[in-house]
GROMACS .gro file of C-alpha atoms in nm:
model
  228
    1UNK     CA    1  -1.383   1.744  -0.929
    2UNK     CA    2  -1.085   1.750  -1.108
    3UNK     CA    3  -0.955   1.368  -1.090
    4UNK     CA    4  -0.795   1.069  -1.285
    5UNK     CA    5  -0.937   0.737  -1.281
    6UNK     CA    6  -0.649   0.476  -1.274
    7UNK     CA    7  -0.872   0.144  -1.356
    8UNK     CA    8  -0.780  -0.201  -1.242
    9UNK     CA    9  -0.707  -0.341  -1.593
   10UNK     CA   10  -0.466  -0.074  -1.686
   11UNK     CA   11  -0.223  -0.224  -1.438
   12UNK     CA   12   0.039  -0.446  -1.512
   13UNK     CA   13  -0.006  -0.806  -1.471
   14UNK     CA   14   0.309  -1.040  -1.403
   15UNK     CA   15   0.273  -1.420  -1.363
   16UNK     CA   16   0.597  -1.575  -1.307
   17UNK     CA   17   0.550  -1.904  -1.133
   18UNK     CA   18   0.496  -1.859  -0.766
   19UNK     CA   19   0.413  -1.506  -0.771
   20UNK     CA   20   0.109  -1.342  -0.963
   21UNK     CA   21   0.161  -0.978  -0.909
   22UNK     CA   22  -0.054  -0.655  -1.048
   23UNK     CA   23   0.160  -0.349  -1.079
   24UNK     CA   24  -0.031  -0.013  -1.049
   25UNK     CA   25   0.297   0.185  -1.117
   26UNK     CA   26   0.604   0.066  -1.357
   27UNK     CA   27   0.771  -0.205  -1.189
   28UNK     CA   28   1.037  -0.474  -1.257
   29UNK     CA   29   0.959  -0.596  -1.603
   30UNK     CA   30   0.649  -0.406  -1.643
   31UNK     CA   31   0.715  -0.071  -1.785
   32UNK     CA   32   0.446   0.189  -1.898
   33UNK     CA   33   0.553   0.564  -1.906
   34UNK     CA   34   0.211   0.691  -1.830
   35UNK     CA   35   0.256   0.498  -1.480
   36UNK     CA   36   0.578   0.587  -1.272
   37UNK     CA   37   0.397   0.717  -0.931
   38UNK     CA   38   0.215   1.007  -0.774
   39UNK     CA   39   0.399   1.233  -0.605
   40UNK     CA   40   0.593   1.086  -0.358
   41UNK     CA   41   0.434   0.742  -0.393
   42UNK     CA   42   0.635   0.485  -0.645
   43UNK     CA   43   0.505   0.151  -0.603
   44UNK     CA   44   0.175  -0.008  -0.501
   45UNK     CA   45   0.213  -0.416  -0.628
   46UNK     CA   46  -0.105  -0.674  -0.519
   47UNK     CA   47   0.107  -0.938  -0.449
   48UNK     CA   48   0.028  -1.329  -0.441
   49UNK     CA   49   0.245  -1.521  -0.313
   50UNK     CA   50   0.223  -1.927  -0.344
   51UNK     CA   51   0.323  -2.147  -0.071
   52UNK     CA   52   0.654  -2.216   0.039
   53UNK     CA   53   0.801  -1.971  -0.160
   54UNK     CA   54   0.880  -1.567  -0.174
   55UNK     CA   55   1.108  -1.311  -0.197
   56UNK     CA   56   1.502  -1.444  -0.137
   57UNK     CA   57   1.757  -1.191   0.011
   58UNK     CA   58   1.765  -0.867  -0.161
   59UNK     CA   59   1.862  -0.495  -0.087
   60UNK     CA   60   1.709  -0.193  -0.097
   61UNK     CA   61   1.799   0.179   0.009
   62UNK     CA   62   1.625   0.554   0.021
   63UNK     CA   63   1.260   0.373  -0.005
   64UNK     CA   64   1.019   0.336   0.273
   65UNK     CA   65   0.859   0.033   0.235
   66UNK     CA   66   0.499  -0.056   0.350
   67UNK     CA   67   0.372  -0.406   0.348
   68UNK     CA   68   0.013  -0.463   0.416
   69UNK     CA   69  -0.085  -0.844   0.476
   70UNK     CA   70  -0.450  -0.907   0.343
   71UNK     CA   71  -0.475  -1.279   0.406
   72UNK     CA   72  -0.196  -1.577   0.499
   73UNK     CA   73   0.082  -1.477   0.684
   74UNK     CA   74   0.444  -1.397   0.560
   75UNK     CA   75   0.816  -1.455   0.756
   76UNK     CA   76   1.019  -1.129   0.726
   77UNK     CA   77   1.408  -1.152   0.802
   78UNK     CA   78   1.644  -0.859   0.746
   79UNK     CA   79   2.044  -0.718   0.815
   80UNK     CA   80   1.906  -0.523   1.094
   81UNK     CA   81   1.822  -0.795   1.309
   82UNK     CA   82   1.474  -0.849   1.267
   83UNK     CA   83   1.273  -1.168   1.173
   84UNK     CA   84   0.917  -1.260   1.239
   85UNK     CA   85   0.600  -1.345   1.088
   86UNK     CA   86   0.369  -1.083   0.961
   87UNK     CA   87   0.002  -1.189   0.965
   88UNK     CA   88  -0.338  -1.100   0.792
   89UNK     CA   89  -0.419  -0.766   0.991
   90UNK     CA   90  -0.089  -0.663   1.040
   91UNK     CA   91   0.149  -0.390   0.864
   92UNK     CA   92   0.536  -0.351   0.833
   93UNK     CA   93   0.723  -0.023   0.753
   94UNK     CA   94   1.086  -0.101   0.669
   95UNK     CA   95   1.270   0.255   0.626
   96UNK     CA   96   1.551   0.137   0.384
   97UNK     CA   97   1.771   0.432   0.476
   98UNK     CA   98   2.119   0.399   0.329
   99UNK     CA   99   2.074   0.015   0.266
  100UNK     CA  100   1.917  -0.299   0.403
  101UNK     CA  101   1.908  -0.670   0.284
  102UNK     CA  102   1.582  -0.848   0.323
  103UNK     CA  103   1.361  -1.145   0.217
  104UNK     CA  104   1.008  -1.238   0.273
  105UNK     CA  105   0.918  -1.594   0.249
  106UNK     CA  106   0.564  -1.774   0.249
  107UNK     CA  107   0.671  -2.095   0.460
  108UNK     CA  108   0.318  -2.194   0.500
  109UNK     CA  109   0.081  -2.428   0.294
  110UNK     CA  110  -0.138  -2.141   0.196
  111UNK     CA  111  -0.104  -1.822  -0.048
  112UNK     CA  112  -0.013  -1.518   0.087
  113UNK     CA  113  -0.213  -1.169  -0.062
  114UNK     CA  114  -0.031  -0.899   0.018
  115UNK     CA  115   0.031  -0.510  -0.090
  116UNK     CA  116   0.357  -0.369  -0.107
  117UNK     CA  117   0.385   0.000  -0.124
  118UNK     CA  118   0.703   0.218  -0.190
  119UNK     CA  119   0.700   0.570  -0.081
  120UNK     CA  120   1.031   0.808  -0.187
  121UNK     CA  121   1.150   0.960   0.155
  122UNK     CA  122   1.215   1.314   0.204
  123UNK     CA  123   1.557   1.231   0.393
  124UNK     CA  124   1.825   1.036   0.211
  125UNK     CA  125   2.085   0.784   0.354
  126UNK     CA  126   1.917   0.771   0.705
  127UNK     CA  127   1.971   0.487   0.946
  128UNK     CA  128   1.759   0.193   0.855
  129UNK     CA  129   1.458   0.132   1.051
  130UNK     CA  130   1.187  -0.120   1.119
  131UNK     CA  131   0.818  -0.111   1.245
  132UNK     CA  132   0.543  -0.335   1.272
  133UNK     CA  133   0.179  -0.301   1.385
  134UNK     CA  134  -0.177  -0.487   1.408
  135UNK     CA  135  -0.440  -0.290   1.284
  136UNK     CA  136  -0.743  -0.432   1.112
  137UNK     CA  137  -0.965  -0.199   1.009
  138UNK     CA  138  -1.275  -0.433   0.961
  139UNK     CA  139  -1.313  -0.435   1.374
  140UNK     CA  140  -1.355  -0.085   1.362
  141UNK     CA  141  -1.545  -0.009   1.024
  142UNK     CA  142  -1.673   0.329   0.889
  143UNK     CA  143  -1.368   0.539   0.983
  144UNK     CA  144  -1.031   0.621   0.891
  145UNK     CA  145  -0.719   0.484   1.080
  146UNK     CA  146  -0.394   0.636   1.030
  147UNK     CA  147  -0.100   0.342   0.967
  148UNK     CA  148   0.151   0.603   0.881
  149UNK     CA  149   0.266   0.969   0.885
  150UNK     CA  150   0.562   1.228   0.969
  151UNK     CA  151   0.465   1.302   1.346
  152UNK     CA  152   0.659   1.098   1.599
  153UNK     CA  153   0.317   0.984   1.753
  154UNK     CA  154   0.184   0.827   1.426
  155UNK     CA  155   0.146   0.429   1.455
  156UNK     CA  156   0.425   0.423   1.214
  157UNK     CA  157   0.663   0.712   1.128
  158UNK     CA  158   0.751   0.761   0.780
  159UNK     CA  159   1.014   0.967   0.623
  160UNK     CA  160   0.787   1.197   0.411
  161UNK     CA  161   0.540   1.454   0.471
  162UNK     CA  162   0.250   1.220   0.386
  163UNK     CA  163  -0.008   1.007   0.561
  164UNK     CA  164  -0.127   0.672   0.447
  165UNK     CA  165  -0.474   0.574   0.619
  166UNK     CA  166  -0.700   0.250   0.573
  167UNK     CA  167  -1.086   0.205   0.620
  168UNK     CA  168  -1.348  -0.089   0.571
  169UNK     CA  169  -1.632   0.110   0.468
  170UNK     CA  170  -1.996  -0.061   0.505
  171UNK     CA  171  -2.241  -0.067   0.230
  172UNK     CA  172  -2.405   0.310   0.194
  173UNK     CA  173  -2.177   0.456   0.473
  174UNK     CA  174  -1.936   0.754   0.417
  175UNK     CA  175  -1.612   0.925   0.521
  176UNK     CA  176  -1.523   1.262   0.454
  177UNK     CA  177  -1.177   1.291   0.276
  178UNK     CA  178  -1.020   1.614   0.394
  179UNK     CA  179  -0.657   1.641   0.299
  180UNK     CA  180  -0.367   1.805   0.483
  181UNK     CA  181  -0.159   1.821   0.173
  182UNK     CA  182  -0.225   1.868  -0.182
  183UNK     CA  183  -0.290   1.522  -0.373
  184UNK     CA  184  -0.519   1.234  -0.278
  185UNK     CA  185  -0.441   0.873  -0.393
  186UNK     CA  186  -0.778   0.636  -0.311
  187UNK     CA  187  -0.694   0.281  -0.373
  188UNK     CA  188  -0.964   0.034  -0.360
  189UNK     CA  189  -0.875  -0.332  -0.180
  190UNK     CA  190  -1.219  -0.468  -0.257
  191UNK     CA  191  -1.565  -0.355  -0.293
  192UNK     CA  192  -1.678  -0.046  -0.478
  193UNK     CA  193  -1.710   0.321  -0.379
  194UNK     CA  194  -1.853   0.646  -0.502
  195UNK     CA  195  -1.586   0.956  -0.505
  196UNK     CA  196  -1.732   1.257  -0.638
  197UNK     CA  197  -1.869   1.148  -0.978
  198UNK     CA  198  -1.656   0.842  -1.033
  199UNK     CA  199  -1.723   0.501  -0.950
  200UNK     CA  200  -1.400   0.319  -0.824
  201UNK     CA  201  -1.378  -0.047  -0.814
  202UNK     CA  202  -1.162  -0.308  -0.647
  203UNK     CA  203  -0.811  -0.276  -0.798
  204UNK     CA  204  -0.928   0.070  -0.916
  205UNK     CA  205  -0.752   0.414  -0.777
  206UNK     CA  206  -0.856   0.786  -0.807
  207UNK     CA  207  -0.617   1.079  -0.824
  208UNK     CA  208  -0.756   1.400  -0.697
  209UNK     CA  209  -0.702   1.743  -0.527
  210UNK     CA  210  -1.059   1.847  -0.393
  211UNK     CA  211  -1.190   1.759  -0.027
  212UNK     CA  212  -1.494   1.541  -0.094
  213UNK     CA  213  -1.616   1.206   0.063
  214UNK     CA  214  -1.644   0.863  -0.040
  215UNK     CA  215  -1.966   0.620  -0.030
  216UNK     CA  216  -1.936   0.245  -0.004
  217UNK     CA  217  -2.198   0.127  -0.293
  218UNK     CA  218  -2.108  -0.225  -0.164
  219UNK     CA  219  -1.899  -0.342   0.143
  220UNK     CA  220  -1.512  -0.210   0.080
  221UNK     CA  221  -1.190  -0.179   0.167
  222UNK     CA  222  -0.962   0.115   0.067
  223UNK     CA  223  -0.600   0.284   0.111
  224UNK     CA  224  -0.606   0.672   0.093
  225UNK     CA  225  -0.248   0.835   0.053
  226UNK     CA  226  -0.253   1.194   0.142
  227UNK     CA  227   0.040   1.311  -0.040
  228UNK     CA  228   0.225   1.625  -0.099
   0.00000   0.00000   0.00000
């Protein structure tokens, strides 16, 4: 299988006071020309936000911004009038469109661990949009769960010909990876899996084109990006 393994230790690591983050791709003050994204996938930031801190109000445009809260709770507010808590097991998709302002604040006494994911849209300068769902793959392990896709009936609609799926895979269980599109990007959140001849650990990601299967070498959690 022709593939590329992106090791966790090759991610950028930035610790700035209240924020401890690891960048899969170049972001902010961390830049590496080898890591500029894969297909439409531009950002995966693995963020740990200290108590009573967070990202103040700032602007984005023309980006599909997906947030996966792994532990803790983050408070979201935006210029579209949306505000509220995003808890562990919940997902948020903010389609920035022609422009939106927003903030994410941890106003609790415990840290928050989340993934922030950016995907380039295939429609520019659209009306901004906000979506939020509750979907904990651990409640239904050993199967793929669609999080976002281009179809109107997807749990969250993304402005890109791509699908985002997640799974919790128990040790020794396997799942098929049969892509609709050209490029697969599997990011392992926790645990360890085997994809073809590659062992993919927590924080690692594998980029590949062939259809194959993923087998859990330990209890694992992952996100699969099916990309054009």
